[in-house]
Short mmCIF file of C-alpha atoms in Angstrom, two decimals:
data_model
loop_
_atom_site.label_atom_id
_atom_site.label_comp_id
_atom_site.label_asym_id
_atom_site.label_seq_id
_atom_site.Cartn_x
_atom_site.Cartn_y
_atom_site.Cartn_z
CA MET A 1 -32.80 12.74 17.71
CA THR A 2 -35.57 11.13 15.72
CA THR A 3 -35.46 7.66 14.18
CA THR A 4 -37.57 5.96 11.52
CA ALA A 5 -39.11 2.58 12.12
CA GLU A 6 -37.95 -0.44 9.89
CA PRO A 7 -40.10 -3.46 9.02
CA GLY A 8 -40.25 -5.69 12.16
CA GLY A 9 -40.38 -2.68 14.51
CA ARG A 10 -36.67 -1.95 14.60
CA GLN A 11 -35.45 1.62 14.51
CA SER A 12 -33.04 2.71 11.95
CA ASP A 13 -29.87 4.75 12.93
CA PRO A 14 -30.14 8.31 11.37
CA GLY A 15 -26.53 8.61 12.01
CA LEU A 16 -25.35 5.42 10.04
CA GLY A 17 -24.72 7.01 7.12
CA ALA A 18 -22.22 9.57 8.65
CA ILE A 19 -20.70 6.68 10.59
CA MET A 20 -20.30 4.48 7.57
CA SER A 21 -18.82 7.41 5.39
CA GLU A 22 -15.62 7.09 7.51
CA ARG A 23 -14.91 3.57 5.93
CA ARG A 24 -12.73 4.79 3.27
CA ARG A 25 -10.82 6.78 5.66
CA LEU A 26 -10.32 3.90 7.97
CA ILE A 27 -9.09 1.64 5.03
CA ASN A 28 -6.67 4.30 3.84
CA LEU A 29 -5.10 4.34 7.33
CA ALA A 30 -5.10 0.66 7.84
CA TYR A 31 -3.76 -0.26 4.35
CA ARG A 32 -0.89 2.16 5.12
CA LEU A 33 -0.04 0.65 8.50
CA LEU A 34 -0.54 -2.87 7.70
CA GLY A 35 0.45 -3.15 3.86
CA SER A 36 -2.34 -5.49 3.27
CA LEU A 37 -5.68 -4.67 1.71
CA ALA A 38 -7.35 -7.71 3.29
CA ASP A 39 -5.92 -7.04 6.93
CA ALA A 40 -7.14 -3.26 6.36
CA GLU A 41 -10.74 -4.57 5.73
CA ASP A 42 -10.60 -6.82 8.82
CA VAL A 43 -9.53 -4.05 11.08
CA VAL A 44 -12.28 -1.85 9.46
CA GLN A 45 -14.89 -4.61 10.24
CA GLU A 46 -13.38 -5.05 13.84
CA THR A 47 -13.50 -1.23 14.32
CA TYR A 48 -17.28 -1.16 13.31
CA ALA A 49 -17.96 -4.17 15.47
CA ARG A 50 -16.73 -2.40 18.61
CA TRP A 51 -18.91 1.00 17.76
CA TYR A 52 -22.05 -1.11 17.36
CA ALA A 53 -21.12 -3.09 20.54
CA MET A 54 -21.85 0.15 22.39
CA SER A 55 -25.39 1.15 23.66
CA ALA A 56 -27.15 4.22 22.01
CA ARG A 57 -26.08 6.42 24.94
CA GLU A 58 -22.43 5.52 24.87
CA GLN A 59 -22.47 6.35 21.22
CA GLN A 60 -24.33 9.66 21.50
CA ALA A 61 -21.82 10.46 24.40
CA ILE A 62 -19.00 10.28 21.85
CA GLU A 63 -18.57 14.22 20.40
CA LYS A 64 -16.72 13.15 17.38
CA PRO A 65 -17.44 9.62 16.17
CA GLY A 66 -15.01 9.70 13.17
CA ALA A 67 -11.99 10.59 15.58
CA TRP A 68 -13.38 7.74 17.67
CA LEU A 69 -13.23 5.40 14.95
CA MET A 70 -9.66 6.38 13.74
CA THR A 71 -8.38 6.31 17.12
CA VAL A 72 -9.77 2.44 17.69
CA ALA A 73 -8.54 1.39 13.99
CA SER A 74 -5.08 3.07 14.94
CA ARG A 75 -4.82 0.73 17.88
CA ILE A 76 -6.03 -2.20 16.56
CA CYS A 77 -3.30 -1.70 13.63
CA LEU A 78 -0.73 -1.05 16.50
CA ASN A 79 -1.54 -4.40 18.06
CA LEU A 80 -1.68 -6.19 14.69
CA LEU A 81 1.96 -4.83 13.61
CA GLY A 82 3.44 -6.54 16.60
CA SER A 83 2.05 -10.14 15.80
CA ALA A 84 2.70 -9.46 12.18
CA ARG A 85 6.54 -9.13 12.86
CA ALA A 86 6.34 -12.47 14.68
CA ARG A 87 4.36 -14.21 11.74
CA ARG A 88 6.75 -12.83 8.96
CA GLU A 89 9.70 -14.46 10.81
CA THR A 90 8.16 -17.79 9.65
CA TYR A 91 6.97 -16.52 6.28
CA VAL A 92 8.33 -18.40 3.48
CA GLY A 93 10.70 -16.19 1.57
CA ASP A 94 10.49 -12.28 1.42
CA TRP A 95 7.29 -10.62 2.55
CA ILE A 96 6.28 -7.75 0.31
CA PRO A 97 3.26 -5.35 0.95
CA GLU A 98 0.02 -6.37 -1.01
CA PRO A 99 -0.10 -4.39 -4.25
CA VAL A 100 -3.41 -2.89 -5.34
CA PRO A 101 -4.79 -2.15 -8.80
CA GLU A 102 -5.42 1.32 -10.44
CA PRO A 103 -5.59 3.65 -7.51
CA THR A 104 -6.46 6.72 -9.74
CA GLU A 105 -8.03 8.56 -6.85
CA TRP A 106 -4.82 8.54 -5.19
CA THR A 107 -3.20 10.57 -7.67
CA THR A 108 -6.13 12.58 -8.94
CA GLY A 109 -7.84 13.33 -5.42
CA ARG A 110 -7.26 16.10 -3.01
CA SER A 111 -4.85 15.45 -0.37
CA GLY A 112 -6.64 17.64 2.31
CA ALA A 113 -5.70 20.87 3.97
CA GLY A 114 -2.53 22.68 2.84
CA GLY A 115 -0.09 24.83 4.74
CA THR A 116 2.46 22.07 5.86
CA ASP A 117 6.23 22.60 5.01
CA PRO A 118 6.60 20.07 2.14
CA ALA A 119 10.01 19.32 3.53
CA ASP A 120 8.27 18.04 6.50
CA ARG A 121 5.92 15.77 4.98
CA VAL A 122 5.27 12.84 2.33
CA THR A 123 3.09 13.79 -0.65
CA LEU A 124 -0.24 11.70 -1.02
CA ASP A 125 1.30 9.72 -3.83
CA GLU A 126 4.41 8.56 -2.12
CA SER A 127 2.63 7.42 0.92
CA VAL A 128 0.88 4.63 -1.17
CA THR A 129 3.80 3.58 -3.47
CA MET A 130 5.30 0.09 -2.84
CA ALA A 131 8.73 2.03 -2.28
CA PHE A 132 7.28 3.97 0.47
CA LEU A 133 5.33 0.81 1.97
CA VAL A 134 8.60 -1.37 2.12
CA VAL A 135 10.17 1.50 3.88
CA LEU A 136 7.45 1.38 6.48
CA GLU A 137 8.00 -2.17 7.03
CA ALA A 138 11.44 -1.47 8.44
CA MET A 139 10.07 0.70 10.91
CA THR A 140 8.74 -0.26 14.58
CA PRO A 141 5.09 -0.51 15.14
CA ALA A 142 5.21 2.79 17.29
CA GLU A 143 7.42 4.66 14.70
CA ARG A 144 4.87 3.60 11.59
CA VAL A 145 1.73 4.58 13.57
CA ALA A 146 3.19 7.85 14.69
CA PHE A 147 4.65 8.67 11.24
CA VAL A 148 1.42 7.56 9.20
CA LEU A 149 -0.95 9.55 11.58
CA HIS A 150 1.20 12.86 11.68
CA ASP A 151 3.05 13.01 8.50
CA VAL A 152 0.42 11.31 6.37
CA PHE A 153 -2.82 12.15 8.16
CA ARG A 154 -1.69 15.26 9.59
CA TYR A 155 -2.96 14.33 13.36
CA PRO A 156 -1.33 16.57 15.93
CA PHE A 157 1.15 14.98 18.48
CA GLY A 158 -1.10 15.34 21.29
CA GLU A 159 -3.79 13.24 19.65
CA VAL A 160 -1.09 10.86 18.27
CA ALA A 161 0.26 10.28 21.90
CA GLU A 162 -3.23 8.99 23.10
CA ILE A 163 -3.25 6.63 20.43
CA VAL A 164 0.23 5.13 20.71
CA GLY A 165 0.44 5.32 24.55
CA ARG A 166 3.52 7.65 24.54
CA THR A 167 4.06 11.39 25.30
CA PRO A 168 3.79 13.93 22.54
CA ALA A 169 7.39 14.66 22.61
CA ALA A 170 8.18 10.93 22.33
CA CYS A 171 5.78 10.71 19.34
CA ARG A 172 7.61 13.61 18.07
CA GLN A 173 10.87 11.88 18.17
CA LEU A 174 9.47 8.48 16.52
CA ALA A 175 7.91 10.32 13.82
CA SER A 176 11.33 12.30 13.23
CA SER A 177 13.08 8.97 13.12
CA ALA A 178 10.72 7.43 10.62
CA ARG A 179 11.16 10.66 8.48
CA ARG A 180 14.70 10.20 8.43
CA ARG A 181 14.25 6.62 7.17
CA VAL A 182 11.94 7.82 4.52
CA ARG A 183 14.25 10.70 3.12
CA THR A 184 17.41 8.30 3.18
CA ALA A 185 15.38 5.74 1.01
CA ARG A 186 13.49 8.22 -1.10
CA THR A 187 14.27 8.04 -4.89
CA PRO A 188 13.87 11.34 -6.89
CA ALA A 189 10.72 10.61 -8.63
CA GLY A 190 10.38 11.51 -12.14
CA PRO A 191 7.52 12.32 -14.36
CA SER A 192 4.78 9.36 -14.71
CA ALA A 193 4.98 9.24 -18.21
CA GLY A 194 8.93 9.03 -18.27
CA GLN A 195 8.74 6.09 -15.57
CA ALA A 196 6.17 4.28 -17.92
CA ARG A 197 8.40 4.54 -21.10
CA ILE A 198 11.10 2.73 -18.64
CA VAL A 199 8.65 0.06 -17.71
CA ARG A 200 7.58 -0.53 -21.41
CA ARG A 201 11.27 -0.62 -22.54
CA PHE A 202 11.80 -3.34 -19.85
CA ARG A 203 8.72 -5.16 -20.77
CA SER A 204 10.01 -5.22 -24.39
CA ALA A 205 13.41 -6.30 -23.56
CA TRP A 206 12.03 -8.72 -21.08
CA GLU A 207 9.95 -10.16 -23.61
CA ALA A 208 12.73 -10.53 -26.09
CA LYS A 209 14.92 -12.14 -23.59
CA ASP A 210 17.61 -9.08 -24.73
CA ILE A 211 20.05 -9.33 -21.50
CA GLU A 212 22.10 -6.24 -22.82
CA ALA A 213 18.91 -4.08 -22.95
CA LEU A 214 18.01 -5.27 -19.57
CA ILE A 215 21.07 -4.59 -18.00
CA GLY A 216 21.01 -1.10 -19.76
CA LEU A 217 17.63 -0.33 -17.92
CA LEU A 218 18.65 -1.88 -14.69
CA ASP A 219 20.94 0.24 -12.14
CA PRO A 220 24.24 -1.48 -11.61
CA ASP A 221 23.07 -2.29 -7.89
CA ALA A 222 19.47 -2.88 -8.36
CA THR A 223 17.78 -5.76 -6.34
CA ALA A 224 14.89 -7.87 -7.29
CA THR A 225 12.72 -9.07 -4.76
CA ALA A 226 9.80 -11.84 -4.98
CA ASP A 227 7.00 -12.80 -2.67
CA GLY A 228 5.48 -16.14 -3.19
CA GLY A 229 4.60 -16.91 0.24
CA GLY A 230 5.40 -20.52 -0.13
CA LEU A 231 2.26 -20.80 -2.47
CA ALA A 232 4.06 -19.89 -5.73
CA VAL A 233 7.19 -20.75 -7.12
CA THR A 234 9.87 -17.73 -7.23
CA HIS A 235 13.46 -16.98 -5.80
CA LEU A 236 13.19 -17.03 -2.17
CA HIS A 237 15.71 -14.19 -1.62
CA ALA A 238 16.54 -10.94 -3.27
CA ILE A 239 18.59 -10.95 -6.48
CA VAL A 240 21.31 -8.15 -6.24
CA GLY A 241 22.84 -6.54 -9.25
CA GLY A 242 21.52 -5.38 -12.50
CA VAL A 243 23.62 -8.10 -14.48
CA ARG A 244 22.48 -10.99 -12.12
CA ILE A 245 18.80 -9.69 -12.38
CA ALA A 246 18.97 -9.33 -16.20
CA HIS A 247 20.11 -12.96 -16.82
CA ALA A 248 17.58 -14.28 -14.14
CA TYR A 249 14.68 -12.66 -15.59
CA ALA A 250 15.76 -13.68 -19.41
CA GLU A 251 15.56 -17.29 -17.78
CA ILE A 252 12.19 -16.73 -16.59
CA ALA A 253 11.06 -15.45 -19.98
CA ARG A 254 12.65 -18.57 -21.66
CA VAL A 255 10.89 -20.86 -19.14
CA SER A 256 7.54 -19.44 -19.32
CA GLY A 257 7.66 -19.11 -23.04
CA ASP A 258 4.25 -18.27 -24.69
CA ARG A 259 2.35 -19.10 -21.71
CA THR A 260 2.89 -15.51 -20.16
CA THR A 261 1.86 -12.22 -21.48
CA PHE A 262 2.63 -8.82 -19.74
CA LEU A 263 0.13 -5.86 -19.19
CA GLU A 264 1.37 -2.44 -18.47
CA CYS A 265 -0.84 -1.00 -15.59
CA THR A 266 -0.79 1.20 -12.50
CA VAL A 267 0.36 -0.38 -9.29
CA ASN A 268 -0.10 1.87 -6.16
CA GLY A 269 -0.09 4.75 -8.06
CA VAL A 270 3.00 4.34 -10.49
CA PRO A 271 3.40 2.62 -13.85
CA GLY A 272 4.03 -1.15 -13.14
CA LEU A 273 3.40 -4.62 -14.78
CA VAL A 274 1.07 -7.56 -14.69
CA ALA A 275 1.88 -11.04 -15.78
CA ARG A 276 -0.84 -13.25 -17.05
CA GLN A 277 0.02 -16.93 -17.27
CA ASP A 278 -2.46 -19.33 -19.04
CA GLY A 279 -4.97 -16.41 -18.81
CA ASP A 280 -4.87 -16.03 -15.29
CA ILE A 281 -2.83 -13.10 -13.06
CA ALA A 282 0.21 -14.64 -11.90
CA THR A 283 2.32 -11.71 -10.75
CA VAL A 284 2.41 -8.23 -10.19
CA PHE A 285 5.49 -6.11 -10.36
CA ALA A 286 6.19 -2.76 -8.97
CA PHE A 287 9.30 -0.60 -9.90
CA ASP A 288 11.22 1.97 -8.12
CA ILE A 289 12.87 4.17 -11.14
CA ALA A 290 15.58 6.80 -10.59
CA GLY A 291 16.43 8.76 -13.69
CA ASP A 292 16.46 6.17 -16.44
CA ARG A 293 17.39 3.23 -14.37
CA ILE A 294 15.26 0.72 -12.36
CA ARG A 295 16.66 0.45 -8.91
CA HIS A 296 14.16 -1.89 -7.13
CA ILE A 297 11.80 -4.85 -8.58
CA TRP A 298 9.02 -6.12 -6.31
CA ALA A 299 7.31 -9.25 -7.77
CA VAL A 300 4.21 -10.38 -5.91
CA ARG A 301 3.19 -13.86 -6.69
CA ASN A 302 1.46 -14.91 -3.51
CA PRO A 303 -2.09 -15.86 -4.79
CA GLU A 304 -3.47 -14.56 -1.51
CA LYS A 305 -2.26 -10.94 -2.16
CA LEU A 306 -3.55 -11.05 -5.72
CA ARG A 307 -7.04 -11.20 -4.95
CA PRO A 308 -8.02 -7.70 -5.67
CA TRP A 309 -6.38 -7.97 -9.05
CA ARG A 310 -8.12 -11.29 -9.93
CA ASN A 311 -11.45 -9.42 -8.81
CA ALA A 312 -10.85 -6.60 -11.25
CA ARG A 313 -8.93 -8.95 -13.77
CA GLY A 314 -11.62 -7.76 -16.49
CA ALA A 315 -10.76 -4.16 -15.81
CA ILE A 316 -7.07 -4.39 -15.81
CA PRO A 317 -5.77 -1.56 -17.74
CA VAL A 318 -3.63 -1.81 -20.82
CA ARG A 319 -1.31 1.47 -20.90
CA THR A 320 -0.85 2.76 -24.41
CA PRO A 321 0.38 6.39 -25.56
CA GLY A 322 -2.29 8.59 -24.89
CA GLY A 323 -4.69 5.70 -23.44
CA SER A 324 -6.22 5.03 -20.17
CA GLY A 325 -7.86 2.39 -18.52
CA THR A 326 -10.37 1.49 -15.59
CA GLY A 327 -9.78 -0.85 -12.41
CA ALA A 328 -10.70 -1.69 -9.19
CA SER A 329 -11.73 0.75 -6.60
CA PRO A 330 -8.87 0.94 -3.89
CA PRO A 331 -8.91 3.12 -0.85
CA GLY A 332 -9.07 6.90 -2.06
CA PRO A 333 -7.26 10.23 -1.00
CA VAL A 334 -6.70 11.07 2.51
CA PRO A 335 -9.03 13.44 3.67
CA PRO A 336 -8.25 16.11 6.44
CA ALA A 337 -7.76 14.86 10.12
CA PRO A 338 -10.47 15.89 12.47
CA ARG A 339 -9.85 18.62 14.62
#
């Protein structure tokens, strides 16, 4: 191995580029496991800190640095998931995963190696939608890690077992249990263009305070959940029922008046809305749509979770027929797992 001298006599690491190229994959993993881009970035920083805390000889002894980094990041996430549950017990109101803006790479990038039974896996698109992340939140930490590593990142159960600290058979059961949760909660997804039309109609009805039109777009058993984290005014508990949601949202439109404008955008890979209030991004809305009805609305108002949107505020896309937009760069598609 050769090195090159840097100013000051320090030698550079020729493997630095290869190690840092794993960052996107690590962000992908940690975001899916934790539901927070900020926490995911902290995990990646800690993972790299542990790598560079080792001596050069210890680093060179690791046959597959990428696999080592993924293992360390997974274990950090597993530990954080346990403490996160305790923190969320004291969270003000409902906790919703952090939405991310305009993840075009998730829907246009390659998902990795093929050959896996589609009935036994989730698709790349599903693994970042708000609906999918909410289902992950209901899982135990071990279920979540085993499922994401195997079903999303395609890690064999032998490697998953080493990370989770269980037997391969136990990890297989964990993933199977998690898979049943996903299948139970899964909504048959229609074409993106069709979902965008429903969101556009909802936006128009909402702006017009048309309660009957809103009721017609909402499933009778729909739910609307908001996350203010005690830092923004919102309803503390989920609103259940299309009629109740329609009246509540019409009242929100009445109170906000001309101070609020709505933009159609992509939220975690599917059509959503962003509300600007007095020119600033105040709320991000994600939707779960079945057929021509909205089943779930997730409204994120916690300003700490809206930082990625505010950083990309000049690039929030407005969706128009035949149009396109650009946005901030989120985690990309999942590359194939190391073998």
